[in-house]
PDB file of C-alpha atoms in Angstrom:
ATOM      1  CA  TRP G   1     120.577 136.422 131.181  1.00  0.00           C
ATOM      2  CA  ALA G   2     117.721 139.107 130.239  1.00  0.00           C
ATOM      3  CA  GLY G   3     115.284 140.427 127.570  1.00  0.00           C
ATOM      4  CA  ALA G   4     112.918 142.857 126.489  1.00  0.00           C
ATOM      5  CA  THR G   5     109.064 141.983 125.493  1.00  0.00           C
ATOM      6  CA  THR G   6     107.339 144.607 123.478  1.00  0.00           C
ATOM      7  CA  CYS G   7     103.721 145.965 125.050  1.00  0.00           C
ATOM      8  CA  LEU G   8     101.434 145.239 123.321  1.00  0.00           C
ATOM      9  CA  ALA G   9      97.249 146.105 124.065  1.00  0.00           C
ATOM     10  CA  PRO G  10      95.129 143.088 124.793  1.00  0.00           C
ATOM     11  CA  ALA G  11      95.484 140.751 121.301  1.00  0.00           C
ATOM     12  CA  SER G  12      92.448 138.823 119.577  1.00  0.00           C
ATOM     13  CA  SER G  13      95.190 136.647 118.477  1.00  0.00           C
ATOM     14  CA  GLN G  14      99.180 135.994 119.595  1.00  0.00           C
ATOM     15  CA  TRP G  15     101.718 133.452 118.094  1.00  0.00           C
ATOM     16  CA  PHE G  16     104.933 132.441 119.488  1.00  0.00           C
ATOM     17  CA  VAL G  17     106.841 130.431 117.472  1.00  0.00           C
ATOM     18  CA  GLY G  18     110.120 129.537 120.681  1.00  0.00           C
ATOM     19  CA  GLY G  19     110.469 127.487 123.652  1.00  0.00           C
ATOM     20  CA  THR G  20     110.871 124.193 124.130  1.00  0.00           C
ATOM     21  CA  GLY G  21     108.927 120.961 126.135  1.00  0.00           C
ATOM     22  CA  ASP G  22     111.685 118.891 126.915  1.00  0.00           C
ATOM     23  CA  VAL G  23     113.431 118.207 129.950  1.00  0.00           C
ATOM     24  CA  THR G  24     115.504 121.624 129.556  1.00  0.00           C
ATOM     25  CA  SER G  25     112.719 123.866 129.291  1.00  0.00           C
ATOM     26  CA  LYS G  26     111.809 125.976 132.417  1.00  0.00           C
ATOM     27  CA  GLY G  27     110.053 127.929 130.310  1.00  0.00           C
ATOM     28  CA  VAL G  28     106.747 129.988 131.319  1.00  0.00           C
ATOM     29  CA  LEU G  29     103.779 130.613 129.274  1.00  0.00           C
ATOM     30  CA  ASN G  30     102.084 133.932 131.130  1.00  0.00           C
ATOM     31  CA  LEU G  31      98.523 134.867 130.128  1.00  0.00           C
ATOM     32  CA  VAL G  32      97.319 138.695 131.899  1.00  0.00           C
ATOM     33  CA  ASN G  33      93.270 139.084 131.886  1.00  0.00           C
ATOM     34  CA  SER G  34      92.944 142.563 132.178  1.00  0.00           C
ATOM     35  CA  GLY G  35      89.456 142.882 132.629  1.00  0.00           C
ATOM     36  CA  LEU G  36      86.618 142.471 135.694  1.00  0.00           C
ATOM     37  CA  GLY G  37      85.206 139.664 134.875  1.00  0.00           C
ATOM     38  CA  LYS G  38      86.540 135.855 133.914  1.00  0.00           C
ATOM     39  CA  ALA G  39      89.043 134.951 130.377  1.00  0.00           C
ATOM     40  CA  LEU G  40      88.284 131.523 128.697  1.00  0.00           C
ATOM     41  CA  VAL G  41      91.930 131.331 126.769  1.00  0.00           C
ATOM     42  CA  GLY G  42      92.811 128.891 124.124  1.00  0.00           C
ATOM     43  CA  VAL G  43      95.946 127.942 123.278  1.00  0.00           C
ATOM     44  CA  THR G  44      96.898 125.647 120.080  1.00  0.00           C
ATOM     45  CA  VAL G  45     100.085 124.231 119.866  1.00  0.00           C
ATOM     46  CA  PHE G  46     102.130 122.909 116.953  1.00  0.00           C
ATOM     47  CA  THR G  47     105.750 121.065 117.752  1.00  0.00           C
ATOM     48  CA  GLU G  48     107.630 119.021 115.100  1.00  0.00           C
ATOM     49  CA  ASN G  49     104.965 116.201 115.138  1.00  0.00           C
ATOM     50  CA  GLY G  50     101.956 118.858 113.705  1.00  0.00           C
ATOM     51  CA  ALA G  51      98.704 120.331 116.003  1.00  0.00           C
ATOM     52  CA  GLN G  52      97.673 119.492 119.212  1.00  0.00           C
ATOM     53  CA  ALA G  53      94.409 119.398 119.997  1.00  0.00           C
ATOM     54  CA  GLU G  54      93.597 122.693 121.449  1.00  0.00           C
ATOM     55  CA  GLN G  55      93.492 123.501 125.443  1.00  0.00           C
ATOM     56  CA  VAL G  56      90.953 125.903 127.009  1.00  0.00           C
ATOM     57  CA  PHE G  57      92.920 127.612 130.056  1.00  0.00           C
ATOM     58  CA  ALA G  58      90.651 129.692 132.342  1.00  0.00           C
ATOM     59  CA  VAL G  59      92.385 133.709 134.245  1.00  0.00           C
ATOM     60  CA  LYS G  60      90.133 134.861 137.443  1.00  0.00           C
ATOM     61  CA  ALA G  61      89.507 138.929 136.537  1.00  0.00           C
ATOM     62  CA  ASN G  62      92.701 141.140 136.680  1.00  0.00           C
ATOM     63  CA  SER G  63      94.963 137.809 137.204  1.00  0.00           C
ATOM     64  CA  PHE G  64      97.358 135.946 135.497  1.00  0.00           C
ATOM     65  CA  SER G  65      97.784 132.392 135.062  1.00  0.00           C
ATOM     66  CA  ALA G  66     100.925 130.537 134.383  1.00  0.00           C
ATOM     67  CA  ILE G  67     101.434 127.767 132.456  1.00  0.00           C
ATOM     68  CA  GLY G  68     104.790 125.504 132.190  1.00  0.00           C
ATOM     69  CA  LEU G  69     105.973 124.783 128.602  1.00  0.00           C
ATOM     70  CA  ALA G  70     106.412 121.395 129.393  1.00  0.00           C
ATOM     71  CA  THR G  71     103.111 120.746 131.052  1.00  0.00           C
ATOM     72  CA  LEU G  72     101.214 122.150 127.521  1.00  0.00           C
ATOM     73  CA  SER G  73     103.530 119.286 125.444  1.00  0.00           C
ATOM     74  CA  PRO G  74     105.561 117.108 127.270  1.00  0.00           C
ATOM     75  CA  GLY G  75     108.641 115.997 125.125  1.00  0.00           C
ATOM     76  CA  SER G  76     107.948 118.228 122.445  1.00  0.00           C
ATOM     77  CA  LYS G  77     112.229 119.676 121.179  1.00  0.00           C
ATOM     78  CA  LEU G  78     109.491 122.141 118.680  1.00  0.00           C
ATOM     79  CA  LEU G  79     106.904 124.390 120.218  1.00  0.00           C
ATOM     80  CA  ALA G  80     104.680 127.221 118.216  1.00  0.00           C
ATOM     81  CA  LEU G  81     101.674 128.011 119.908  1.00  0.00           C
ATOM     82  CA  HIS G  82      98.830 129.677 118.876  1.00  0.00           C
ATOM     83  CA  ILE G  83      97.420 131.849 121.608  1.00  0.00           C
ATOM     84  CA  VAL G  84      93.020 132.691 121.005  1.00  0.00           C
ATOM     85  CA  PRO G  85      90.482 134.775 123.785  1.00  0.00           C
ATOM     86  CA  GLN G  86      87.053 133.665 123.488  1.00  0.00           C
ATOM     87  CA  THR G  87      86.395 135.522 126.371  1.00  0.00           C
ATOM     88  CA  GLY G  88      87.820 138.452 127.901  1.00  0.00           C
ATOM     89  CA  ARG G  89      90.706 140.650 127.807  1.00  0.00           C
ATOM     90  CA  VAL G  90      93.538 138.690 127.638  1.00  0.00           C
ATOM     91  CA  ASN G  91      97.603 139.739 126.738  1.00  0.00           C
ATOM     92  CA  ALA G  92      99.904 136.397 126.672  1.00  0.00           C
ATOM     93  CA  PHE G  93     103.799 137.165 127.301  1.00  0.00           C
ATOM     94  CA  LEU G  94     106.269 133.469 126.627  1.00  0.00           C
ATOM     95  CA  ILE G  95     109.442 132.900 128.764  1.00  0.00           C
ATOM     96  CA  ASP G  96     112.185 130.861 127.352  1.00  0.00           C
ATOM     97  CA  GLU G  97     114.364 129.410 130.369  1.00  0.00           C
ATOM     98  CA  ARG G  98     116.749 126.219 129.498  1.00  0.00           C
ATOM     99  CA  GLY G  99     118.489 124.466 132.609  1.00  0.00           C
ATOM    100  CA  ARG G 100     119.846 121.106 132.576  1.00  0.00           C
ATOM    101  CA  GLY G 101     120.491 119.807 136.348  1.00  0.00           C
ATOM    102  CA  LEU G 102     122.061 122.409 138.790  1.00  0.00           C
ATOM    103  CA  ARG G 103     123.261 124.567 135.377  1.00  0.00           C
ATOM    104  CA  ALA G 104     121.267 127.228 133.848  1.00  0.00           C
ATOM    105  CA  LEU G 105     121.712 127.049 129.835  1.00  0.00           C
ATOM    106  CA  GLY G 106     120.418 130.818 129.569  1.00  0.00           C
ATOM    107  CA  GLY G 107     116.719 132.123 128.630  1.00  0.00           C
ATOM    108  CA  ASP G 108     115.546 134.607 126.939  1.00  0.00           C
ATOM    109  CA  THR G 109     111.753 135.680 126.115  1.00  0.00           C
ATOM    110  CA  VAL G 110     109.661 135.160 123.015  1.00  0.00           C
ATOM    111  CA  ASN G 111     107.419 137.847 121.503  1.00  0.00           C
ATOM    112  CA  SER G 112     104.912 137.453 119.628  1.00  0.00           C
ATOM    113  CA  ILE G 113     103.656 137.886 116.541  1.00  0.00           C
ATOM    114  CA  THR G 114     100.293 139.066 115.386  1.00  0.00           C
ATOM    115  CA  SER G 115      99.309 136.355 112.304  1.00  0.00           C
ATOM    116  CA  PRO G 116     101.081 134.187 109.858  1.00  0.00           C
ATOM    117  CA  ALA G 117     102.361 136.642 106.974  1.00  0.00           C
ATOM    118  CA  LYS G 118     103.557 135.709 103.370  1.00  0.00           C
ATOM    119  CA  SER G 119     107.137 137.600 104.094  1.00  0.00           C
ATOM    120  CA  ALA G 120     108.739 138.516 107.561  1.00  0.00           C
ATOM    121  CA  VAL G 121     111.354 140.645 108.003  1.00  0.00           C
ATOM    122  CA  ILE G 122     113.730 139.950 111.113  1.00  0.00           C
ATOM    123  CA  PRO G 123     116.001 142.899 111.795  1.00  0.00           C
ATOM    124  CA  ALA G 124     117.956 142.539 114.094  1.00  0.00           C
ATOM    125  CA  ILE G 125     119.774 138.770 115.134  1.00  0.00           C
ATOM    126  CA  PRO G 126     122.894 139.221 117.560  1.00  0.00           C
ATOM    127  CA  HIS G 127     126.370 137.063 116.044  1.00  0.00           C
ATOM    128  CA  VAL G 128     128.998 136.828 118.266  1.00  0.00           C
ATOM    129  CA  VAL G 129     132.104 134.836 117.033  1.00  0.00           C
ATOM    130  CA  ALA G 130     134.046 133.485 120.519  1.00  0.00           C
ATOM    131  CA  LYS G 131     137.443 131.961 119.969  1.00  0.00           C
ATOM    132  CA  LYS G 132     137.378 132.893 115.972  1.00  0.00           C
ATOM    133  CA  LYS G 133     134.291 130.024 115.859  1.00  0.00           C
ATOM    134  CA  PRO G 134     131.052 131.178 115.069  1.00  0.00           C
ATOM    135  CA  LEU G 135     128.054 130.664 117.218  1.00  0.00           C
ATOM    136  CA  PRO G 136     125.241 128.909 115.561  1.00  0.00           C
ATOM    137  CA  HIS G 137     122.254 130.450 114.348  1.00  0.00           C
ATOM    138  CA  THR G 138     118.943 128.232 114.135  1.00  0.00           C
ATOM    139  CA  LEU G 139     115.258 129.328 111.755  1.00  0.00           C
ATOM    140  CA  ARG G 140     112.656 128.145 113.299  1.00  0.00           C
ATOM    141  CA  ILE G 141     109.204 128.087 111.080  1.00  0.00           C
ATOM    142  CA  LEU G 142     105.586 127.256 110.798  1.00  0.00           C
ATOM    143  CA  ILE G 143     103.440 126.594 107.913  1.00  0.00           C
ATOM    144  CA  PRO G 144      99.937 126.328 109.565  1.00  0.00           C
ATOM    145  CA  GLY G 145      97.274 124.565 107.103  1.00  0.00           C
ATOM    146  CA  GLU G 146      97.610 121.825 105.297  1.00  0.00           C
ATOM    147  CA  VAL G 147      99.710 123.132 102.282  1.00  0.00           C
ATOM    148  CA  GLY G 148     103.602 123.293 102.434  1.00  0.00           C
ATOM    149  CA  ALA G 149     105.566 125.955 100.091  1.00  0.00           C
ATOM    150  CA  ASN G 150     109.073 126.380  99.020  1.00  0.00           C
ATOM    151  CA  LEU G 151     110.650 129.474 101.113  1.00  0.00           C
ATOM    152  CA  SER G 152     113.246 132.017  99.618  1.00  0.00           C
ATOM    153  CA  ALA G 153     115.420 133.995 102.291  1.00  0.00           C
ATOM    154  CA  VAL G 154     118.256 136.186 101.975  1.00  0.00           C
ATOM    155  CA  ILE G 155     120.247 137.929 104.801  1.00  0.00           C
ATOM    156  CA  SER G 156     121.638 141.421 105.095  1.00  0.00           C
ATOM    157  CA  SER G 157     124.416 142.257 106.515  1.00  0.00           C
ATOM    158  CA  THR G 158     127.310 145.109 106.690  1.00  0.00           C
ATOM    159  CA  ASP G 159     129.180 141.915 104.963  1.00  0.00           C
ATOM    160  CA  GLY G 160     126.205 142.393 102.581  1.00  0.00           C
ATOM    161  CA  THR G 161     123.282 140.442 100.907  1.00  0.00           C
ATOM    162  CA  PHE G 162     123.643 136.991  99.607  1.00  0.00           C
ATOM    163  CA  ALA G 163     120.951 134.226  99.610  1.00  0.00           C
ATOM    164  CA  PRO G 164     121.874 131.227 103.073  1.00  0.00           C
ATOM    165  CA  ALA G 165     122.537 128.340 102.017  1.00  0.00           C
ATOM    166  CA  GLY G 166     119.799 125.398 102.651  1.00  0.00           C
ATOM    167  CA  VAL G 167     117.277 127.876 103.997  1.00  0.00           C
ATOM    168  CA  ASP G 168     116.968 129.566 100.199  1.00  0.00           C
ATOM    169  CA  GLY G 169     114.911 127.727  98.139  1.00  0.00           C
ATOM    170  CA  ARG G 170     113.534 125.249 100.821  1.00  0.00           C
ATOM    171  CA  PHE G 171     110.542 123.300 100.450  1.00  0.00           C
ATOM    172  CA  ILE G 172     108.197 123.784 104.363  1.00  0.00           C
ATOM    173  CA  PRO G 173     106.100 121.373 105.118  1.00  0.00           C
ATOM    174  CA  ALA G 174     102.948 122.133 105.803  1.00  0.00           C
ATOM    175  CA  GLY G 175     101.024 121.818 109.959  1.00  0.00           C
ATOM    176  CA  LYS G 176     104.942 121.193 111.394  1.00  0.00           C
ATOM    177  CA  VAL G 177     107.828 123.004 113.115  1.00  0.00           C
ATOM    178  CA  ILE G 178     111.373 123.675 111.423  1.00  0.00           C
ATOM    179  CA  GLU G 179     114.242 123.791 112.134  1.00  0.00           C
ATOM    180  CA  ILE G 180     116.924 124.962 109.705  1.00  0.00           C
ATOM    181  CA  PRO G 181     120.368 126.319 110.813  1.00  0.00           C
ATOM    182  CA  LEU G 182     121.941 128.912 109.127  1.00  0.00           C
ATOM    183  CA  ASN G 183     125.818 128.349 108.743  1.00  0.00           C
ATOM    184  CA  LEU G 184     127.224 132.113 109.149  1.00  0.00           C
ATOM    185  CA  GLN G 185     131.023 132.700 108.551  1.00  0.00           C
ATOM    186  CA  MET G 186     131.284 136.885 109.508  1.00  0.00           C
ATOM    187  CA  ALA G 187     132.395 138.910 111.405  1.00  0.00           C
ATOM    188  CA  THR G 188     130.817 139.954 115.219  1.00  0.00           C
ATOM    189  CA  GLY G 189     127.710 141.954 114.940  1.00  0.00           C
ATOM    190  CA  LYS G 190     124.209 142.206 114.052  1.00  0.00           C
ATOM    191  CA  PHE G 191     122.083 140.926 110.617  1.00  0.00           C
ATOM    192  CA  SER G 192     118.720 140.491 109.075  1.00  0.00           C
ATOM    193  CA  LEU G 193     116.543 138.312 107.878  1.00  0.00           C
ATOM    194  CA  SER G 194     113.506 138.519 105.386  1.00  0.00           C
ATOM    195  CA  LEU G 195     111.636 135.729 104.330  1.00  0.00           C
ATOM    196  CA  ASN G 196     109.199 135.239 101.817  1.00  0.00           C
ATOM    197  CA  SER G 197     106.802 132.150 100.871  1.00  0.00           C
ATOM    198  CA  GLU G 198     103.816 131.241  98.718  1.00  0.00           C
ATOM    199  CA  ARG G 199     102.041 129.906 101.789  1.00  0.00           C
ATOM    200  CA  PRO G 200     100.909 132.302 104.802  1.00  0.00           C
ATOM    201  CA  PHE G 201     104.395 131.538 108.106  1.00  0.00           C
ATOM    202  CA  VAL G 202     105.510 132.518 111.494  1.00  0.00           C
ATOM    203  CA  ALA G 203     109.024 132.646 111.883  1.00  0.00           C
ATOM    204  CA  SER G 204     112.163 133.246 114.675  1.00  0.00           C
ATOM    205  CA  VAL G 205     115.879 132.521 114.759  1.00  0.00           C
ATOM    206  CA  VAL G 206     116.867 131.866 117.816  1.00  0.00           C
ATOM    207  CA  SER G 207     120.813 132.738 118.490  1.00  0.00           C
ATOM    208  CA  GLN G 208     123.175 131.211 120.413  1.00  0.00           C
ATOM    209  CA  THR G 209     125.549 134.147 122.382  1.00  0.00           C
ATOM    210  CA  LEU G 210     127.682 134.922 125.415  1.00  0.00           C
ATOM    211  CA  SER G 211     126.572 136.587 129.154  1.00  0.00           C
ATOM    212  CA  GLY G 212     129.634 137.317 131.869  1.00  0.00           C
ATOM    213  CA  GLY G 213     131.211 134.556 129.902  1.00  0.00           C
ATOM    214  CA  LYS G 214     128.605 131.751 130.252  1.00  0.00           C
ATOM    215  CA  SER G 215     126.032 130.485 127.935  1.00  0.00           C
ATOM    216  CA  ASP G 216     122.725 131.980 126.543  1.00  0.00           C
ATOM    217  CA  PHE G 217     120.311 132.538 123.363  1.00  0.00           C
ATOM    218  CA  VAL G 218     118.433 135.247 122.275  1.00  0.00           C
ATOM    219  CA  TRP G 219     115.465 134.455 120.043  1.00  0.00           C
ATOM    220  CA  SER G 220     115.054 137.525 117.273  1.00  0.00           C
ATOM    221  CA  THR G 221     111.181 137.701 115.622  1.00  0.00           C
ATOM    222  CA  SER G 222     109.626 139.015 112.342  1.00  0.00           C
ATOM    223  CA  VAL G 223     108.824 143.161 112.954  1.00  0.00           C
ATOM    224  CA  PRO G 224     106.128 144.685 111.334  1.00  0.00           C
ATOM    225  CA  ALA G 225     106.761 147.446 108.883  1.00  0.00           C
ATOM    226  CA  LEU G 226     108.612 150.930 109.898  1.00  0.00           C
ATOM    227  CA  ALA G 227     106.259 153.721 110.877  1.00  0.00           C
ATOM    228  CA  PRO G 228     106.827 156.857 113.042  1.00  0.00           C
ATOM    229  CA  SER G 229     106.546 156.034 116.703  1.00  0.00           C
ATOM    230  CA  SER G 230     107.779 157.300 119.735  1.00  0.00           C
ATOM    231  CA  TYR G 231     110.188 154.893 121.522  1.00  0.00           C
ATOM    232  CA  SER G 232     110.939 154.232 125.682  1.00  0.00           C
ATOM    233  CA  ILE G 233     114.459 153.271 125.453  1.00  0.00           C
ATOM    234  CA  THR G 234     116.896 152.208 128.518  1.00  0.00           C
ATOM    235  CA  GLY G 235     119.502 149.919 130.001  1.00  0.00           C
ATOM    236  CA  LEU G 236     123.269 150.285 129.833  1.00  0.00           C
ATOM    237  CA  ALA G 237     124.026 150.548 125.655  1.00  0.00           C
ATOM    238  CA  PRO G 238     120.566 150.302 123.352  1.00  0.00           C
ATOM    239  CA  LEU G 239     121.450 150.137 119.914  1.00  0.00           C
ATOM    240  CA  LEU G 240     118.793 151.010 117.801  1.00  0.00           C
ATOM    241  CA  ILE G 241     118.916 148.918 114.207  1.00  0.00           C
TER     242      ILE G 241
END
């Protein structure tokens, strides 16, 4: 499998919506301390059952620490992580890799979200049709806090713009990680998902795909509004969406 990671400066807060802590999990949270002193990093895990107590990890100067997702929250299926450095210059990176026995189930990097917001756009979600059957997508969403809200959703693709059934208008309870399937019937291509709510939220989409004829998956995350930018793009077939 292959993934791309957004390169960011050390941040005061990072949210990751992705990964699992169940028996298939081989995922890792990497905490990178680029400072000259020891860093203390607070990690709060949200699951399908709610928020867990904050865990604090120490990372030596100019080094990194790799923490297994199954260690952070054993047995949990749906994870969202909030990373808050208490001291030091820290970046966090999440790798979601899964397997069952000797069988690899795929993997991808999960890019971070700076903070919860009332609106989000996930602009480039890959859609694959294999043997005339569309491979599934799942929206994972978390509203931190104690008050839930209704969610509005719009999908934009080359086939047009529409509100996905089962997602648009759905009530999202607060404090728990929720997954909602996106049942799409469309040709192979790309699409975007725009989300709005009365309460700030964090969200991402996991999509089943094929890589070299084998099962794989891709995490798509929300991005800030487009501004004048420079991009260093590599790979065999880069595509700007």
